Short mmCIF file of C-alpha atoms and ligand atoms in Angstrom, two decimals:
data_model
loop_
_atom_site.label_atom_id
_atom_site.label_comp_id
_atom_site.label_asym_id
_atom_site.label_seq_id
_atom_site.Cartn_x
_atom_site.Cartn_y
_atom_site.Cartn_z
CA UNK A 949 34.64 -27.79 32.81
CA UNK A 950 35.55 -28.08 28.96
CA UNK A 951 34.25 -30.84 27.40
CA UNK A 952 34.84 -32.85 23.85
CA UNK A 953 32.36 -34.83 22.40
CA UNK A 954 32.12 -36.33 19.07
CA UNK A 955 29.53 -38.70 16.79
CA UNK A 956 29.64 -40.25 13.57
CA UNK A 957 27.77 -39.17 10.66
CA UNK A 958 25.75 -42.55 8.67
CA UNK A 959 25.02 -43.95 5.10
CA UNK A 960 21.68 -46.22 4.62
CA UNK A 961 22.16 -49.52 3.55
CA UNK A 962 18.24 -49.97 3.10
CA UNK A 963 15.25 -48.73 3.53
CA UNK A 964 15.09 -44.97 3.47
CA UNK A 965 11.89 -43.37 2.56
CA UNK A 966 10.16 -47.07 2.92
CA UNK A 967 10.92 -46.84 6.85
CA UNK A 968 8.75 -43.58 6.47
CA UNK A 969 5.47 -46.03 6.11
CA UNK A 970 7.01 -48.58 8.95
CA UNK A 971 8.93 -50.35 6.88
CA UNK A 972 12.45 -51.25 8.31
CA UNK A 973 15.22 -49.44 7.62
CA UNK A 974 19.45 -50.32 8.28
CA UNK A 975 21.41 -47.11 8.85
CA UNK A 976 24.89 -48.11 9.31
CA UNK A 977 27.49 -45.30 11.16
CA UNK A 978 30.91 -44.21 9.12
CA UNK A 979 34.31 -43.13 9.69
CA UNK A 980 33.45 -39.31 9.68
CA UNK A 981 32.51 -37.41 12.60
CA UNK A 982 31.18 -34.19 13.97
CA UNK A 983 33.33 -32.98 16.74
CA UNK A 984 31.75 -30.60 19.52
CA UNK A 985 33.72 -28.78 22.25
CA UNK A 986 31.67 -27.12 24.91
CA UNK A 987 32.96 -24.86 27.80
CA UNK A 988 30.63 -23.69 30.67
CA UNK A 989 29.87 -19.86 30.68
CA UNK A 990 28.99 -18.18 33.70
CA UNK A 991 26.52 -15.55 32.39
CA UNK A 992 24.25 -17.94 31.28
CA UNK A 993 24.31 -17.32 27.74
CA UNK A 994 24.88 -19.44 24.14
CA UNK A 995 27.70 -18.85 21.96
CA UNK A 996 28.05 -20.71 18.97
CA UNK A 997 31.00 -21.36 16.83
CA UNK A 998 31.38 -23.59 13.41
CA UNK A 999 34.13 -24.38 11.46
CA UNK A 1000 34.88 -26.86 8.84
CA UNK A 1001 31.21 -27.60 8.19
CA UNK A 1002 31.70 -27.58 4.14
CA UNK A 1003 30.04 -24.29 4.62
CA UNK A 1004 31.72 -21.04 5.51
CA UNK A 1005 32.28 -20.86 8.93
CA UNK A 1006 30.12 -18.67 11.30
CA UNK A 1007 30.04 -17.68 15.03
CA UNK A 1008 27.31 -16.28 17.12
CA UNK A 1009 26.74 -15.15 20.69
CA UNK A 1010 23.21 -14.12 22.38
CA UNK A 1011 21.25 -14.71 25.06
CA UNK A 1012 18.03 -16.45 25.55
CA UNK A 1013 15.09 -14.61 24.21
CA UNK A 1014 17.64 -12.71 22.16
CA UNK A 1015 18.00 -13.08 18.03
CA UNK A 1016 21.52 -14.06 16.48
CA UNK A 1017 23.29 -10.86 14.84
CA UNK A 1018 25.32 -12.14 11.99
CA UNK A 1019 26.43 -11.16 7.98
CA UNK A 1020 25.84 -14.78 6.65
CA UNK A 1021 22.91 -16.29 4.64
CA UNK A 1022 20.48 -16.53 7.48
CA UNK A 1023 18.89 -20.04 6.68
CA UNK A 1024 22.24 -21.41 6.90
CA UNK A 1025 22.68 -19.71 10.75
CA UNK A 1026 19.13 -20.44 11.14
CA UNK A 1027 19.50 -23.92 10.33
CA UNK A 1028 22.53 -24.92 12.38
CA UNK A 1029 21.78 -22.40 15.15
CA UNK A 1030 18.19 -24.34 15.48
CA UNK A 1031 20.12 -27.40 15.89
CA UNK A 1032 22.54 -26.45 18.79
CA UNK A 1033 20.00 -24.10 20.70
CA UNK A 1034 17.42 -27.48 21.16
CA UNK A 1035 20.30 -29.27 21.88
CA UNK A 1036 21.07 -27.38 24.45
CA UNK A 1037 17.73 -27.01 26.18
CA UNK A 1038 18.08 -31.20 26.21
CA UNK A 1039 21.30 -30.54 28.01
CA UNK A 1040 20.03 -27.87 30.23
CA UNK A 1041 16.65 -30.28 31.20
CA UNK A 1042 19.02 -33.15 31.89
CA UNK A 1043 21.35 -30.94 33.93
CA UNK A 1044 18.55 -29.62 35.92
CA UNK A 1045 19.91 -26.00 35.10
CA UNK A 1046 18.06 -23.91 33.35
CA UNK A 1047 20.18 -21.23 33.21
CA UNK A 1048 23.52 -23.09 32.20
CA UNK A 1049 25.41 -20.94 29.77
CA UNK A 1050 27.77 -22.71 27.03
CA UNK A 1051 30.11 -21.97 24.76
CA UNK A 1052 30.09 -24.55 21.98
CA UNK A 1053 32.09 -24.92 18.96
CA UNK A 1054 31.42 -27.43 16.42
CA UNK A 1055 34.32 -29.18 13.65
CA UNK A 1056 32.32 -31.52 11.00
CA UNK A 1057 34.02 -33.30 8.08
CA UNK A 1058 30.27 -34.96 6.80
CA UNK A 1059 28.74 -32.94 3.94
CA UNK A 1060 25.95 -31.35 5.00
CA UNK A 1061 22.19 -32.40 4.08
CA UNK A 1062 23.67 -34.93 1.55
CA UNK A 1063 22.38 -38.42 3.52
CA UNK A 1064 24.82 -38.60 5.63
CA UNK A 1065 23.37 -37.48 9.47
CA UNK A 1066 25.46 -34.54 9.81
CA UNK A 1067 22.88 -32.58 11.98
CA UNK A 1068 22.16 -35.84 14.08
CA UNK A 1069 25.93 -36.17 14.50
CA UNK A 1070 26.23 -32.75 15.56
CA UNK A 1071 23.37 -33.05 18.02
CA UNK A 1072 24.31 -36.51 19.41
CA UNK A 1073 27.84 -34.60 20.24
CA UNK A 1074 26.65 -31.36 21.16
CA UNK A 1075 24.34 -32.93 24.26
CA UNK A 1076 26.69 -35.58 25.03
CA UNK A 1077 29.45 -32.65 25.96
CA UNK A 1078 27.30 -29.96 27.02
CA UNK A 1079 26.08 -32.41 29.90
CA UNK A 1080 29.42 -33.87 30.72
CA UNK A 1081 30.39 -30.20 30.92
CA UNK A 1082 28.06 -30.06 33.96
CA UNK A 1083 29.40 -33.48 35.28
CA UNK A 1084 26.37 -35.22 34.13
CA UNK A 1085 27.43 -38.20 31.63
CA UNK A 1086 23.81 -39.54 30.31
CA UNK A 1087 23.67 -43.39 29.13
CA UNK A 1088 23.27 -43.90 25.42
CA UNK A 1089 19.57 -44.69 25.29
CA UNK A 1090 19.05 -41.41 26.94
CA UNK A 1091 21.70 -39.55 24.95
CA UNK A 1092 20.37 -41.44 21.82
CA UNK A 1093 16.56 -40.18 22.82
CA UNK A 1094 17.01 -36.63 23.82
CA UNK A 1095 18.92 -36.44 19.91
CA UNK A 1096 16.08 -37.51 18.60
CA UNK A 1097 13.45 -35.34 20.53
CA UNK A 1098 15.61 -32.00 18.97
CA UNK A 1099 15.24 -33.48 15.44
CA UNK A 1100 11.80 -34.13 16.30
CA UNK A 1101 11.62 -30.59 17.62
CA UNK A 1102 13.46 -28.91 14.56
CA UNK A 1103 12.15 -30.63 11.45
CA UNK A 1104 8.54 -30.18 12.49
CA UNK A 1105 7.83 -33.99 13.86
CA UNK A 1106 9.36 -35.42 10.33
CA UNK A 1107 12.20 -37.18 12.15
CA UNK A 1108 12.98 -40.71 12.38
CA UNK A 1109 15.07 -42.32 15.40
CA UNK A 1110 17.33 -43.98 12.74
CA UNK A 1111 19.84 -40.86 12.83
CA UNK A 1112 20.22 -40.36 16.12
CA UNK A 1113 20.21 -43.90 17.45
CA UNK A 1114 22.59 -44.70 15.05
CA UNK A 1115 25.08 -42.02 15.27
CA UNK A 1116 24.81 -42.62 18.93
CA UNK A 1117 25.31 -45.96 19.02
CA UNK A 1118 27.50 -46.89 16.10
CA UNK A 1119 27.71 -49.91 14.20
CA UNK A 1120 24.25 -50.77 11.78
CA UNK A 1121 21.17 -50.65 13.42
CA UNK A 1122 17.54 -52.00 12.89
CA UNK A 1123 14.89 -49.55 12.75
CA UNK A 1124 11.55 -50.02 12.63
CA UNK A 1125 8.89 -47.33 13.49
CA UNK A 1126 10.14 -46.81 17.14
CA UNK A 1127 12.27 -49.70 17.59
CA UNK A 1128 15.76 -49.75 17.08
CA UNK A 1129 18.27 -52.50 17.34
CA UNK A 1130 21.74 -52.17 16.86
CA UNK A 1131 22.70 -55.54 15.14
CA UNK A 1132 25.25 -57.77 16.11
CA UNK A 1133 27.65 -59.68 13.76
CA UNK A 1134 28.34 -56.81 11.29
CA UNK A 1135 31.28 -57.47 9.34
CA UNK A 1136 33.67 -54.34 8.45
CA UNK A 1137 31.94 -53.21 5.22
CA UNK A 1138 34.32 -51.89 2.31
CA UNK A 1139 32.17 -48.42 2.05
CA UNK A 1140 33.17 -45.87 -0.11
CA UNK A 1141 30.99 -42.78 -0.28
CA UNK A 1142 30.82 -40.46 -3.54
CA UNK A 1143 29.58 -37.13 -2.89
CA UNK A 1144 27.96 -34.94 -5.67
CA UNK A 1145 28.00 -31.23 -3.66
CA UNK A 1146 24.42 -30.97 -3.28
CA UNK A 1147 21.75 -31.70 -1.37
CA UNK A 1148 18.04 -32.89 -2.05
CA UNK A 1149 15.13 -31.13 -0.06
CA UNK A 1150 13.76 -34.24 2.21
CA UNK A 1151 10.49 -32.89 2.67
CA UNK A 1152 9.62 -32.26 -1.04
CA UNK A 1153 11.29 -35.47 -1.90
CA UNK A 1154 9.40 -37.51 1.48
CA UNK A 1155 5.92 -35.66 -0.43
CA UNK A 1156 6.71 -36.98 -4.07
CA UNK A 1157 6.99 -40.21 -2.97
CA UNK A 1158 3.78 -40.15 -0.69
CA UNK A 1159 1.71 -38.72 -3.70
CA UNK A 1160 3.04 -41.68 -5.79
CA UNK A 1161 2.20 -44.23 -3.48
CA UNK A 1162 -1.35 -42.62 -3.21
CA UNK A 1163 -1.63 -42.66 -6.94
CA UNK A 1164 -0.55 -46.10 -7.84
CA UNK A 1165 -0.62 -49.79 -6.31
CA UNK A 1166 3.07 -50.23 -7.51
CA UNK A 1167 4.40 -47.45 -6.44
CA UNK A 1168 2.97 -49.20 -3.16
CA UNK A 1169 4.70 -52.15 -3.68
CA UNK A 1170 7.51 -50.62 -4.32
CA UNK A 1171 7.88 -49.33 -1.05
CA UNK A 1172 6.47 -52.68 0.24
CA UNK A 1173 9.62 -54.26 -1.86
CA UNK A 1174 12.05 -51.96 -0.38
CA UNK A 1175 10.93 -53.55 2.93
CA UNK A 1176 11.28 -57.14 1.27
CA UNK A 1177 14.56 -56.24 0.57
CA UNK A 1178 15.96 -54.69 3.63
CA UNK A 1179 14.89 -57.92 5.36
CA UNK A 1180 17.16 -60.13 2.94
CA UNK A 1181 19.93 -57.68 3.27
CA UNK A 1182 19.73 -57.52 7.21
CA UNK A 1183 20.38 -61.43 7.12
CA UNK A 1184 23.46 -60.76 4.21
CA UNK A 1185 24.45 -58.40 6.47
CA UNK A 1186 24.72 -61.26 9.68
CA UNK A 1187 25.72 -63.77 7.01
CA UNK A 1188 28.93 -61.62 6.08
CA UNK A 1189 27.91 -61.91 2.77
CA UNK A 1190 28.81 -58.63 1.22
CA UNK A 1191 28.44 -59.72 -2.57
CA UNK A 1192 24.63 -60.27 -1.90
CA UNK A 1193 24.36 -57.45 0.38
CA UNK A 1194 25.81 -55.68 -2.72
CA UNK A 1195 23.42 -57.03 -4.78
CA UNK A 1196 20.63 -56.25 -2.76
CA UNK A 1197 21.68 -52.22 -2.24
CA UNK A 1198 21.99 -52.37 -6.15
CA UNK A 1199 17.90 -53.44 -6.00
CA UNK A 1200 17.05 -51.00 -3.54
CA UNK A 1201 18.49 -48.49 -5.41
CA UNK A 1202 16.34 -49.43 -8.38
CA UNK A 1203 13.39 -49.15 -6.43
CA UNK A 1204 14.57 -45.95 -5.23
CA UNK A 1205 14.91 -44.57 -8.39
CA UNK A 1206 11.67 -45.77 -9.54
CA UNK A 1207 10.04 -43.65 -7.08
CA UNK A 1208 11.68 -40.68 -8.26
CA UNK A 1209 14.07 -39.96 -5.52
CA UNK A 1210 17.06 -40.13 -7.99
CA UNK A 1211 19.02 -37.84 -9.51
CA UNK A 1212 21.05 -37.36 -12.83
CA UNK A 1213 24.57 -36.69 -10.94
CA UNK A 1214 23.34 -40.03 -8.02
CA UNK A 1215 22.92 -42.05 -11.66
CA UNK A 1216 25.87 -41.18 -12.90
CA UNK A 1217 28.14 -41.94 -9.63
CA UNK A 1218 26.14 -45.20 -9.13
CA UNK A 1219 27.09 -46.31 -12.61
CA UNK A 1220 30.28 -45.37 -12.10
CA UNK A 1221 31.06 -47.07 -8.97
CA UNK A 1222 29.48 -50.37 -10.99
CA UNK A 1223 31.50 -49.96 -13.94
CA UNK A 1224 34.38 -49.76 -12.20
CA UNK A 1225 33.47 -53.17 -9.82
CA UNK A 1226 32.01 -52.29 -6.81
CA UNK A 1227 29.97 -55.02 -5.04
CA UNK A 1228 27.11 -52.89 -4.65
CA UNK A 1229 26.03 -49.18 -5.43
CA UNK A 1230 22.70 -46.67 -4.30
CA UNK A 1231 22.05 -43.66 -3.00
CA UNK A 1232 22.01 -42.44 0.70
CA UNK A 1233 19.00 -40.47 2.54
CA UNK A 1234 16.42 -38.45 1.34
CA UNK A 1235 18.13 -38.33 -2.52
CA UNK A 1236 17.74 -35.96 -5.06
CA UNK A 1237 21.37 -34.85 -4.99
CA UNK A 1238 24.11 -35.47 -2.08
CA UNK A 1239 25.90 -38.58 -1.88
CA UNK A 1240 25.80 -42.58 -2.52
CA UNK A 1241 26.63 -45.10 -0.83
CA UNK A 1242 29.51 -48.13 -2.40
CA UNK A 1243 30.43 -51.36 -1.42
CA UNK A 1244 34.24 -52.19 -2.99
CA UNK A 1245 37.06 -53.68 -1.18
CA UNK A 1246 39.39 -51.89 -3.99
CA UNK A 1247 39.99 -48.72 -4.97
CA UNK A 1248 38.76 -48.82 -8.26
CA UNK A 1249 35.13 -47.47 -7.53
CA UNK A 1250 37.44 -44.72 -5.57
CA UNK A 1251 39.33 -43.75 -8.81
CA UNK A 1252 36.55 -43.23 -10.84
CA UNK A 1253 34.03 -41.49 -8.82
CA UNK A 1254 37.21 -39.11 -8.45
CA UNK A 1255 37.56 -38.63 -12.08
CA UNK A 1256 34.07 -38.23 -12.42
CA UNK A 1257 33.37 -34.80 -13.23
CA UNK A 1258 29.89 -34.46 -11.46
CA UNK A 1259 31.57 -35.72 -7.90
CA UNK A 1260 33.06 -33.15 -5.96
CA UNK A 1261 34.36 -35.39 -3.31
CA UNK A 1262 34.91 -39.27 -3.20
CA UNK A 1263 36.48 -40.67 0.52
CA UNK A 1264 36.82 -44.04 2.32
CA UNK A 1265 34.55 -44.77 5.35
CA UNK A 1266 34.38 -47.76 6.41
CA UNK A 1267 31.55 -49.00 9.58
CA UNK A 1268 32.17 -47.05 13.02
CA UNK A 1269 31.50 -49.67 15.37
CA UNK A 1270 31.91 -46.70 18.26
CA UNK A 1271 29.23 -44.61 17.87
CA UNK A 1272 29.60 -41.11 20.25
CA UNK A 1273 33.21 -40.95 21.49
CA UNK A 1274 33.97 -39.00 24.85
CA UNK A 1275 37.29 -37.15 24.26
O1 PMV B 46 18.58 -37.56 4.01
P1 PMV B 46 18.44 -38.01 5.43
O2 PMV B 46 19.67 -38.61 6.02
O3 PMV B 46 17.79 -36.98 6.30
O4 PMV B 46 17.41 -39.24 5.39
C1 PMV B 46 16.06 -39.11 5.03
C2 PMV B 46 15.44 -40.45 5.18
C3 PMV B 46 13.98 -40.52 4.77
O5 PMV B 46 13.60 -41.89 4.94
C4 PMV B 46 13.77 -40.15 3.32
C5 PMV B 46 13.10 -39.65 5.62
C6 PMV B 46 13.01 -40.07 7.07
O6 PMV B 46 12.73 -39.19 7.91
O7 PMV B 46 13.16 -41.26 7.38
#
């Protein structure tokens, strides 16, 4: 059977790099998804197709045991490829097939690496319609945990739930070490997202801030703030008060930056969003480069991240209240 699946990519609200040390954290899923379509293969092999994944495209077939063939930059294949091929051995375990072949072909329109869950997106999908290929549909908590375990699997055990769950199931959610809530009473949030073309490396950026913290007792309470404030802005966030919530990203942001996970081109598309009026302004995920996340119910924030000459792309994306849609 040919199946489509596809899941939304996230910004943070709060709490990234704090939720690393148990702190909570409030992912919240966006209007831009990763869209996989999987077809069963007979033979039992993997073939792997991408397009539109603001990278050049790519496809690659093999077989198990077998290494991908293929003329572009290999940590690129290597990357993506890692993604699918653990997806699929979650889809294969929950099938009860080891030897299920696929042919899976993956659309994404969320910047890769840049804070925004692309690879959770395209995992949450890629499971979610290689079972359903089978005629196995798996309940979200499942769906939601198998994502995670190939994140867990690929990055080396430096993977939070807060991707997964939340591309999964939509909306903001609540995490906190392994507990994840998806909260209730979210109003639609005004988000704009400016984009800066790069990416940061998480791991070096996830050390920095762990050498800090063992350095100095603010740098501590920084991250212990960052907790302080993701607990006012999850009851902003209830209240449906976006100003504060605004107010609050604008602090976490600060604290952010204090820690060193900023970035020149992040500065300047945070000051420009606030210039131009936007409720609230910080940057999304690991940091370093890649994107921010805005709160403005106009499009003024919009306009000038778009005439800003460090972003290369500035969209609307409001909250996905779906999470992973079967198609
Ligand atoms: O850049 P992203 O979306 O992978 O987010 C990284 C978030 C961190 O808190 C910095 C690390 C983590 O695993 O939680």
């Amino acid at each position: 059977m040919a199946t489509t699946s596809s899941a939304p990519g996230k910004v943070y609200l709060f709490g990234e790099h704090a939720v690393v040390y148990g702190e909570p954290a409030v992912p919240c899923a966006i209007g831009r998804r990763a869209t996989v379509h999987v077809d069963q293969r007979p033979d039992g092999r993997l073939r792997v197709e991408a397009e539109d994944l603001s990278l050049d495209g790519f496809s690659v077939e093999y077989g198990r045991g077998e290494t991908p063939d293929v003329d572009v930059p290999t940590p690129l294949v290597q990357a993506a490829v890692g993604y699918v091929e653990e997806a699929v051995a979650q889809a294969r375990d929950a099938i009860g097939d080891s030897e299920a072949g696929f042919d899976v072909t993956i659309e994404s329109n969320i910047p890769l690496g840049a804070g925004l869950g692309s690879s959770a997106a395209v995992v949450v999908a890629a499971i979610d319609a290689a079972t359903r290929s089978h005629g196995v549909t798996l309940d979200k908590p499942e769906l939601a945990d198998r994502a995670y375990q190939v994140e867990h699997s690929v990055q080396d055990g430096e993977a939070s739930r807060a991707d997964t769950f939340c591309s999964t199931m939509g909306g903001a959610v609540r995490v906190e070490g392994d507990e994840c809530v998806r909260l209730s009473d979210v109003p639609d949030l005004p988000i704009v997202v400016g984009y800066d073309g790069g990416s940061g490396d998480t791991a070096t950026l996830v050390a920095g801030v762990r050498s800090l913290k063992e350095e100095y007792d603010f740098a501590a309470d920084a991250i212990a703030s960052i907790g302080d404030v993701t607990r006012r802005g999850t009851a902003a966030l209830e209240a449906d008060d976006v100003r504060e919530l605004g107010r609050l990203m604008n602090f976490n942001h600060g604290l952010l930056a204090a820690l060193g996970v900023s970035g020149r081109s992040l500065e300047e598309m945070v000051w420009a969003a606030r210039e131009a009026g936007a409720s609230g302004a910080k940057l999304t995920g690991a940091g370093g480069g890649g994107c921010i996340a805005v709160l403005d119910d106009t499009d003024a924030s919009l306009t000038a991240l778009r005439y800003l000459p460090g972003c290369e792309e500035a969209f609307r994306a409001g909250l996905d209240r779906e999470g992973v849609r079967r198609l």
